[in-house]
Short mmCIF file of C-alpha atoms in Angstrom, two decimals:
data_model
loop_
_atom_site.label_atom_id
_atom_site.label_comp_id
_atom_site.label_asym_id
_atom_site.label_seq_id
_atom_site.Cartn_x
_atom_site.Cartn_y
_atom_site.Cartn_z
CA MET A 1 3.85 17.86 -16.62
CA ASN A 2 1.29 17.95 -19.42
CA ALA A 3 -1.69 18.94 -17.37
CA LEU A 4 -4.91 20.08 -19.63
CA ILE A 5 -6.35 22.28 -16.79
CA ILE A 6 -5.12 24.08 -13.96
CA MET A 7 -6.45 22.66 -10.90
CA LYS A 8 -6.74 23.38 -6.95
CA ILE A 9 -6.50 20.25 -5.01
CA LEU A 10 -7.58 19.60 -1.26
CA PHE A 11 -5.70 16.56 0.37
CA ILE A 12 -7.19 15.34 3.38
CA HIS A 13 -5.52 12.79 5.61
CA ASN A 14 -5.94 11.15 9.13
CA ARG A 15 -2.39 10.60 10.42
CA TYR A 16 -1.90 7.64 12.57
CA GLN A 17 -0.60 8.05 16.17
CA GLN A 18 2.74 6.40 14.88
CA HIS A 19 4.21 7.61 11.46
CA GLY A 20 3.64 4.99 8.72
CA GLY A 21 3.88 4.18 5.26
CA GLU A 22 0.80 5.77 4.44
CA ASP A 23 1.93 9.13 5.95
CA VAL A 24 5.15 8.95 3.77
CA ILE A 25 3.22 8.36 0.29
CA PHE A 26 0.73 11.29 1.55
CA ASP A 27 3.63 13.60 2.10
CA GLN A 28 5.43 12.61 -1.19
CA GLU A 29 2.05 13.25 -3.33
CA VAL A 30 1.69 16.70 -1.74
CA SER A 31 5.33 17.49 -2.44
CA LEU A 32 5.43 16.27 -6.17
CA LEU A 33 2.18 18.16 -6.92
CA LYS A 34 3.45 21.43 -5.47
CA ALA A 35 6.51 21.15 -7.19
CA ALA A 36 4.86 20.38 -10.71
CA GLY A 37 3.04 23.90 -10.01
CA PHE A 38 -0.32 22.78 -8.57
CA ASP A 39 -2.16 24.60 -6.17
CA VAL A 40 -2.54 22.22 -3.23
CA GLU A 41 -4.14 22.62 0.13
CA VAL A 42 -3.58 20.10 3.02
CA LEU A 43 -6.11 19.10 5.74
CA ILE A 44 -4.75 17.10 8.48
CA PHE A 45 -6.66 15.24 11.05
CA ASN A 46 -5.27 13.00 13.86
CA ASN A 47 -6.41 10.44 16.51
CA GLU A 48 -4.73 11.79 19.56
CA SER A 49 -8.05 12.43 21.25
CA PHE A 50 -9.06 8.95 21.12
CA SER A 51 -6.26 7.59 23.21
CA LYS A 52 -6.89 10.47 26.03
CA GLU A 53 -10.55 10.02 26.38
CA LYS A 54 -12.04 8.07 29.48
CA GLY A 55 -15.37 6.71 30.39
CA ALA A 56 -18.44 8.32 28.90
CA TYR A 57 -16.03 10.89 26.82
CA LYS A 58 -14.46 7.72 25.24
CA LEU A 59 -17.77 6.38 24.39
CA VAL A 60 -18.84 9.57 22.51
CA ALA A 61 -15.49 9.61 20.77
CA GLY A 62 -16.17 6.27 19.55
CA LEU A 63 -19.59 7.19 18.18
CA LYS A 64 -17.81 10.12 16.23
CA THR A 65 -15.97 7.44 14.32
CA PHE A 66 -19.10 6.54 12.56
CA TYR A 67 -19.99 10.25 11.74
CA ASN A 68 -18.00 13.07 13.02
CA ASN A 69 -20.08 16.16 12.48
CA GLU A 70 -17.33 18.59 13.66
CA SER A 71 -14.87 17.03 10.88
CA ALA A 72 -17.59 17.41 8.45
CA LYS A 73 -17.83 21.13 9.12
CA ILE A 74 -14.22 21.70 9.07
CA VAL A 75 -13.97 19.99 5.47
CA GLU A 76 -16.94 22.19 4.55
CA MET A 77 -15.32 25.37 5.77
CA THR A 78 -12.01 24.42 3.98
CA ILE A 79 -13.71 23.84 0.65
CA CYS A 80 -15.46 27.00 0.98
CA THR A 81 -12.33 28.94 1.74
CA PHE A 82 -9.99 27.17 -0.62
CA LYS A 83 -12.67 26.39 -3.49
CA PRO A 84 -10.69 23.18 -4.84
CA ASP A 85 -11.41 21.57 -8.16
CA VAL A 86 -10.96 18.03 -6.62
CA VAL A 87 -10.72 16.58 -3.05
CA HIS A 88 -8.17 13.69 -2.48
CA ILE A 89 -8.69 11.60 0.78
CA HIS A 90 -5.93 9.37 1.85
CA ASN A 91 -7.35 8.12 5.25
CA LEU A 92 -10.32 8.80 7.19
CA PHE A 93 -10.02 6.67 10.36
CA TYR A 94 -10.85 7.66 12.84
CA THR A 95 -11.39 11.33 13.57
CA ALA A 96 -12.04 12.43 10.01
CA SER A 97 -14.64 9.65 9.97
CA PRO A 98 -16.72 8.79 6.57
CA SER A 99 -18.59 12.11 7.31
CA ILE A 100 -16.04 14.11 5.30
CA ILE A 101 -17.17 12.09 2.15
CA SER A 102 -20.81 13.38 2.54
CA ALA A 103 -19.51 16.81 3.27
CA VAL A 104 -17.31 17.06 0.02
CA LYS A 105 -20.26 15.62 -2.05
CA ARG A 106 -22.70 17.98 -0.64
CA LEU A 107 -20.76 20.98 -2.10
CA GLY A 108 -20.51 19.26 -5.45
CA VAL A 109 -16.84 18.66 -5.41
CA PRO A 110 -15.14 15.39 -7.09
CA VAL A 111 -13.57 13.09 -4.60
CA VAL A 112 -10.73 10.79 -4.92
CA MET A 113 -9.85 8.29 -2.42
CA THR A 114 -6.63 6.04 -1.91
CA LEU A 115 -7.27 2.50 -0.73
CA HIS A 116 -3.77 1.81 0.67
CA ASN A 117 -4.96 -1.39 1.97
CA TYR A 118 -8.07 -3.61 2.28
CA ARG A 119 -9.44 -1.91 5.62
CA LEU A 120 -13.02 -1.18 4.05
CA VAL A 121 -13.46 -5.07 3.59
CA CYS A 122 -11.28 -6.64 6.22
CA SER A 123 -10.70 -5.52 9.83
CA GLY A 124 -7.26 -7.10 9.60
CA VAL A 125 -6.45 -4.87 7.03
CA PHE A 126 -4.23 -6.94 5.01
CA LEU A 127 -6.24 -10.04 4.06
CA MET A 128 -4.59 -12.20 6.50
CA ARG A 129 -4.83 -13.45 10.22
CA GLU A 130 -2.77 -15.71 12.47
CA GLY A 131 -3.42 -19.23 11.27
CA GLU A 132 -4.80 -18.21 7.89
CA VAL A 133 -2.39 -16.60 5.34
CA PRO A 134 -4.13 -15.24 3.20
CA CYS A 135 -7.63 -14.90 4.49
CA GLU A 136 -10.73 -13.79 2.62
CA ARG A 137 -13.43 -14.66 5.03
CA CYS A 138 -14.71 -11.22 5.13
CA VAL A 139 -14.37 -9.83 1.59
CA SER A 140 -17.73 -10.50 0.28
CA LYS A 141 -19.65 -10.06 3.53
CA THR A 142 -21.71 -6.71 4.18
CA VAL A 143 -21.24 -7.22 7.94
CA PRO A 144 -18.17 -9.67 8.21
CA LEU A 145 -18.45 -11.08 11.83
CA ASP A 146 -15.38 -13.19 11.42
CA GLY A 147 -13.18 -10.16 11.95
CA ILE A 148 -14.64 -9.61 15.37
CA ARG A 149 -14.65 -13.45 16.01
CA TYR A 150 -10.87 -13.70 15.61
CA LYS A 151 -10.02 -10.11 16.89
CA CYS A 152 -8.24 -9.21 13.61
CA PHE A 153 -7.67 -5.77 14.59
CA ARG A 154 -5.06 -5.01 17.02
CA ASN A 155 -6.05 -8.51 18.64
CA SER A 156 -9.11 -6.73 20.36
CA ARG A 157 -12.61 -7.91 19.78
CA LEU A 158 -13.97 -4.58 20.70
CA GLN A 159 -11.81 -2.51 18.40
CA SER A 160 -12.48 -5.09 15.63
CA ALA A 161 -16.07 -4.55 16.12
CA GLN A 162 -16.05 -0.91 16.09
CA LEU A 163 -14.16 -0.92 12.82
CA THR A 164 -16.45 -3.45 11.41
CA LEU A 165 -19.40 -1.70 12.34
CA VAL A 166 -18.26 1.72 10.75
CA THR A 167 -17.33 0.15 7.52
CA SER A 168 -20.38 -2.11 7.36
CA LEU A 169 -22.78 0.70 8.36
CA HIS A 170 -21.51 3.07 5.44
CA LYS A 171 -21.73 0.10 3.01
CA VAL A 172 -25.78 -0.18 3.95
CA ILE A 173 -26.07 3.64 3.70
CA ASN A 174 -23.94 3.86 0.26
CA THR A 175 -21.35 6.38 1.71
CA TRP A 176 -18.35 4.55 -0.03
CA LYS A 177 -20.37 4.73 -3.26
CA LYS A 178 -20.36 8.29 -3.27
CA VAL A 179 -16.61 8.27 -3.94
CA ASP A 180 -15.92 9.27 -7.50
CA LYS A 181 -12.62 7.41 -7.86
CA TYR A 182 -10.94 4.94 -5.71
CA VAL A 183 -6.96 4.50 -6.37
CA VAL A 184 -5.67 1.07 -5.81
CA LEU A 185 -2.00 0.33 -5.81
CA THR A 186 -1.99 -2.76 -8.20
CA ASP A 187 -4.33 -4.69 -10.62
CA PHE A 188 -4.62 -7.37 -8.05
CA ALA A 189 -6.11 -4.98 -5.58
CA LYS A 190 -8.67 -3.71 -8.03
CA THR A 191 -9.97 -7.07 -8.83
CA LYS A 192 -10.30 -7.91 -4.96
CA ILE A 193 -12.05 -4.69 -4.61
CA LEU A 194 -14.30 -5.30 -7.34
CA GLN A 195 -15.27 -8.76 -5.80
CA SER A 196 -16.01 -7.28 -2.53
CA SER A 197 -18.88 -6.27 -0.63
CA LEU A 198 -18.43 -2.62 -1.55
CA ASN A 199 -20.33 -3.31 -4.82
CA LEU A 200 -18.43 -0.58 -6.73
CA SER A 201 -18.37 -0.44 -10.36
CA SER A 202 -15.26 -0.93 -12.44
CA ASP A 203 -15.11 2.72 -13.56
CA GLN A 204 -14.95 3.84 -9.97
CA ILE A 205 -11.65 2.08 -9.49
CA THR A 206 -8.45 2.91 -10.97
CA VAL A 207 -4.94 1.39 -10.41
CA LYS A 208 -2.24 4.01 -9.60
CA PRO A 209 0.96 2.80 -7.98
CA ASN A 210 3.29 4.62 -5.61
CA SER A 211 6.48 5.83 -7.13
CA ILE A 212 10.07 6.02 -5.93
CA SER A 213 13.14 8.27 -6.64
CA ASP A 214 15.71 6.94 -9.28
CA LEU A 215 18.41 4.97 -7.35
CA GLY A 216 20.47 4.46 -10.26
CA TYR A 217 21.13 1.43 -12.54
CA VAL A 218 23.68 -1.16 -11.55
CA THR A 219 25.18 -3.60 -14.27
CA PRO A 220 25.81 -7.50 -13.71
CA SER A 221 29.57 -6.99 -13.89
CA SER A 222 29.52 -4.56 -10.81
CA ARG A 223 27.68 -6.86 -8.41
CA LYS A 224 28.73 -9.71 -6.10
CA ASN A 225 27.59 -13.07 -5.77
CA PHE A 226 25.35 -13.16 -2.96
CA ILE A 227 21.41 -13.46 -2.73
CA LEU A 228 19.59 -10.92 -0.47
CA TYR A 229 16.50 -10.77 1.74
CA ILE A 230 15.15 -7.56 3.11
CA GLY A 231 12.15 -7.18 5.19
CA ARG A 232 10.29 -7.83 8.43
CA LEU A 233 11.22 -11.12 10.01
CA SER A 234 7.55 -12.40 10.43
CA PRO A 235 5.49 -15.25 9.40
CA GLU A 236 3.57 -13.63 6.58
CA LYS A 237 6.90 -12.56 4.94
CA GLY A 238 7.84 -16.08 4.21
CA ILE A 239 10.98 -15.79 6.29
CA SER A 240 10.37 -19.46 7.57
CA THR A 241 10.18 -20.64 4.00
CA LEU A 242 13.60 -19.17 3.14
CA LEU A 243 15.07 -20.68 6.21
CA ASP A 244 13.81 -23.95 5.47
CA SER A 245 15.12 -23.67 1.91
CA ILE A 246 18.62 -22.62 3.22
CA ARG A 247 18.89 -25.89 5.23
CA LYS A 248 18.30 -27.86 1.90
CA LEU A 249 21.20 -26.03 0.10
CA PRO A 250 24.95 -26.39 -0.24
CA PRO A 251 26.75 -23.25 1.42
CA ILE A 252 25.40 -20.21 -0.69
CA ASN A 253 26.13 -16.64 0.26
CA ILE A 254 22.96 -15.17 1.68
CA LYS A 255 22.38 -12.10 3.46
CA ILE A 256 19.45 -11.01 5.56
CA ILE A 257 18.27 -7.47 6.51
CA GLY A 258 15.53 -6.83 8.91
CA ASP A 259 14.06 -7.34 12.43
CA GLY A 260 10.81 -8.94 13.78
CA PRO A 261 9.58 -11.90 15.89
CA LEU A 262 11.50 -14.64 14.03
CA ARG A 263 14.67 -12.72 14.70
CA ASP A 264 16.08 -15.60 16.99
CA SER A 265 15.32 -18.13 14.24
CA VAL A 266 17.15 -16.08 11.72
CA ASP A 267 20.11 -15.58 14.27
CA GLU A 268 20.30 -19.27 15.22
CA LEU A 269 20.59 -20.25 11.47
CA SER A 270 23.20 -17.93 10.71
CA ARG A 271 25.47 -19.30 13.35
CA GLY A 272 24.99 -22.62 11.99
CA PHE A 273 25.52 -21.73 8.45
CA PRO A 274 28.55 -19.73 8.11
CA MET A 275 27.70 -18.52 4.47
CA VAL A 276 24.36 -16.94 5.88
CA GLU A 277 24.97 -13.41 7.28
CA TYR A 278 22.33 -11.94 9.39
CA LEU A 279 22.67 -7.94 9.29
CA GLY A 280 19.93 -7.04 11.73
CA GLN A 281 18.09 -3.73 10.89
CA GLN A 282 20.19 -1.22 8.68
CA PRO A 283 19.57 2.27 7.66
CA ARG A 284 18.17 2.97 4.26
CA GLU A 285 21.17 4.00 2.63
CA VAL A 286 22.86 0.82 3.73
CA VAL A 287 20.01 -1.11 2.44
CA VAL A 288 20.29 0.51 -0.99
CA GLU A 289 23.98 -0.25 -1.45
CA TYR A 290 23.36 -3.96 -0.44
CA LEU A 291 20.61 -4.04 -3.09
CA LYS A 292 23.07 -2.45 -5.68
CA GLN A 293 25.62 -5.17 -4.89
CA CYS A 294 23.49 -8.32 -4.78
CA LYS A 295 22.92 -10.91 -7.53
CA ALA A 296 19.17 -11.02 -6.71
CA LEU A 297 16.53 -10.05 -4.18
CA VAL A 298 14.48 -12.71 -2.68
CA VAL A 299 10.71 -12.04 -1.80
CA PRO A 300 9.29 -15.14 -0.17
CA SER A 301 6.02 -13.62 1.10
CA VAL A 302 3.19 -16.02 1.66
CA TRP A 303 0.57 -13.03 2.02
CA TYR A 304 -0.65 -11.02 -0.93
CA GLU A 305 1.61 -7.98 0.01
CA GLY A 306 0.59 -4.31 -1.18
CA LEU A 307 3.22 -2.67 -3.13
CA PRO A 308 6.59 -3.24 -1.29
CA THR A 309 8.75 -0.43 -1.76
CA VAL A 310 11.98 -2.79 -1.54
CA ILE A 311 10.73 -4.38 -4.75
CA LEU A 312 10.24 -0.99 -6.58
CA GLU A 313 14.14 -0.23 -5.21
CA ALA A 314 15.30 -3.59 -6.58
CA LEU A 315 13.64 -2.50 -9.96
CA SER A 316 15.14 0.88 -9.95
CA THR A 317 18.66 -0.40 -9.27
CA GLY A 318 18.21 -3.34 -12.00
CA THR A 319 18.28 -5.91 -9.40
CA PRO A 320 16.82 -9.34 -10.40
CA VAL A 321 13.95 -10.40 -8.18
CA LEU A 322 12.81 -13.84 -7.06
CA CYS A 323 9.44 -13.71 -6.00
CA ALA A 324 6.74 -16.06 -4.33
CA ASP A 325 4.33 -16.89 -7.25
CA ASN A 326 1.07 -14.93 -6.01
CA PRO A 327 -1.18 -12.96 -8.16
CA ASN A 328 -0.42 -9.46 -6.60
CA LEU A 329 3.55 -10.01 -6.70
CA ARG A 330 2.92 -10.82 -10.44
CA SER A 331 0.96 -7.75 -11.09
CA ILE A 332 3.79 -5.73 -9.50
CA VAL A 333 6.87 -7.06 -11.30
CA GLY A 334 5.23 -8.23 -14.54
CA ASP A 335 7.50 -10.66 -16.52
CA CYS A 336 10.95 -9.22 -15.31
CA ALA A 337 11.11 -11.47 -12.31
CA SER A 338 11.68 -14.88 -11.88
CA PHE A 339 9.01 -16.94 -9.40
CA PHE A 340 8.84 -20.07 -7.21
CA ALA A 341 5.94 -21.80 -5.73
CA ALA A 342 4.57 -19.66 -2.66
CA GLY A 343 5.37 -21.57 0.77
CA ASP A 344 7.27 -24.16 -1.17
CA GLU A 345 10.94 -24.36 0.39
CA GLN A 346 11.95 -27.12 -2.14
CA ASP A 347 11.36 -25.08 -5.13
CA LEU A 348 12.70 -21.91 -3.61
CA ALA A 349 15.96 -23.83 -2.70
CA ARG A 350 16.07 -24.94 -6.62
CA LYS A 351 15.70 -21.31 -7.74
CA ILE A 352 18.19 -19.78 -5.33
CA SER A 353 20.68 -22.45 -6.49
CA HIS A 354 20.02 -21.60 -9.95
CA LEU A 355 20.48 -17.76 -9.21
CA TYR A 356 23.58 -18.42 -7.48
CA ASN A 357 25.26 -20.91 -9.71
CA ASN A 358 24.62 -19.00 -12.86
CA GLU A 359 25.81 -15.51 -14.23
CA ILE A 360 23.02 -13.09 -14.50
CA SER A 361 22.77 -11.41 -17.86
CA ASP A 362 22.59 -7.76 -18.76
CA LEU A 363 18.99 -8.89 -20.02
CA ASP A 364 18.02 -9.73 -16.60
CA CYS A 365 19.06 -6.45 -15.13
CA VAL A 366 17.54 -4.35 -18.10
CA ARG A 367 14.23 -5.91 -17.55
CA SER A 368 14.05 -5.20 -13.81
CA ARG A 369 15.14 -1.46 -14.81
CA ASP A 370 12.66 -1.32 -17.77
CA GLN A 371 9.83 -2.39 -15.41
CA TYR A 372 10.82 0.71 -13.22
CA GLU A 373 11.03 3.07 -15.92
CA LYS A 374 7.55 2.35 -17.44
CA ARG A 375 5.68 1.95 -14.25
CA TYR A 376 7.26 3.40 -10.98
CA THR A 377 9.01 6.69 -11.67
CA HIS A 378 7.73 10.03 -10.11
CA GLU A 379 7.11 11.61 -13.57
CA ILE A 380 5.09 8.59 -14.94
CA VAL A 381 2.99 8.19 -11.82
CA LEU A 382 2.54 11.83 -11.14
CA GLN A 383 1.02 12.02 -14.68
CA GLU A 384 -1.40 9.14 -13.91
CA GLN A 385 -2.55 11.02 -10.77
CA VAL A 386 -3.07 14.26 -12.65
CA ASP A 387 -4.82 12.46 -15.35
CA ILE A 388 -7.25 10.93 -12.73
CA TYR A 389 -8.05 14.49 -11.36
CA SER A 390 -8.22 16.01 -14.89
CA SER A 391 -10.94 13.40 -16.06
CA LEU A 392 -13.26 14.24 -12.85
CA VAL A 393 -12.82 18.04 -13.13
CA VAL A 394 -13.70 17.82 -16.76
CA ARG A 395 -16.72 15.72 -16.14
CA ALA A 396 -17.76 18.00 -13.25
CA ARG A 397 -17.46 21.04 -15.34
CA ILE A 398 -19.30 19.64 -18.34
CA SER A 399 -22.23 18.61 -15.91
CA GLU A 400 -22.28 22.01 -14.40
CA HIS A 401 -22.57 23.88 -17.55
CA TYR A 402 -24.82 21.35 -19.39
CA LEU A 403 -28.06 22.86 -20.36
CA PRO A 404 -30.61 20.06 -22.24
CA ASP A 405 -32.15 21.31 -25.47
CA THR A 406 -35.34 22.68 -25.17
CA VAL A 407 -38.19 22.12 -27.79
#
């Protein structure tokens, strides 16, 4: 690790009630930085109290989501004790609250915040809603009422209103602008955030993807002739497009791994098409083995996606990827993948048929592997993260010690 300065880093995270992807990335970043020799302190909040409060106490808890003075004091005490060079926030909803940003800045410490999704500009979080995928109705609105109207958060108008009012209030009082550097996962995400009602400057946003461990490159000669789908069986993932394309194809060996609301549709089709094998939900080690064996991974998503781990795993193993042609997926895979028109089962059928009936070359697999090696390894991404911290710390130290010339 080529760090120019030794740093102390305070990580802050508000865990969800159910462990999710953001928690995994948070834990991974902490572990990698500690392993690289950095002094890392972790401050964790959780939302357990919100589910327990009743009546007037629940109202008080709800008000704290706007500004939680207790959370701000905890952050201030931690900073005064640990004396970090930089603070990195991963999530602040709901117990931590936006108050912690103001607390950090009052003490003059640079603050970084990772945007794992679009929660600050979309109460549905993922720029989609039932009946509209993708959906960008709220991105550019300071107070986006459509999210409340369509009950975009947890299918609840009340919870959607609460989230919308929290994010909107802190747009108006410029809390979000106090963050020194936002980290987003893709170039597409940066573009969307820059176009949003947050009104951030370009130099406030940097792209740093997640990273994964090296799963090992597999040559074309070691692979079998089947196409693989891995993911949630839900409308936004484009599983219906895949099923419709299969109906237009001659017998082709396709394996589907995952679970979700469209499971019955997948199961029914697999019974009518013997070459289609539905494997249900599988442990990660089994999924990786199928990735290493398949001829290509198909990603038919009709929503923008974030940064799907399964794509990074495919790149790591040198697996060719066939993606729906949307700007975010293109920004993830670069020029190493092949594409079909999103939502077009005819085009997808043609591309699957071509992959299935032709040999994949060493170049096809090497391109996938090269994309992983230049963009998504732990070493490369960790260095990018350290560079973000270093630039902020150097700037803060220069500002602290700068004295203007006197006449």
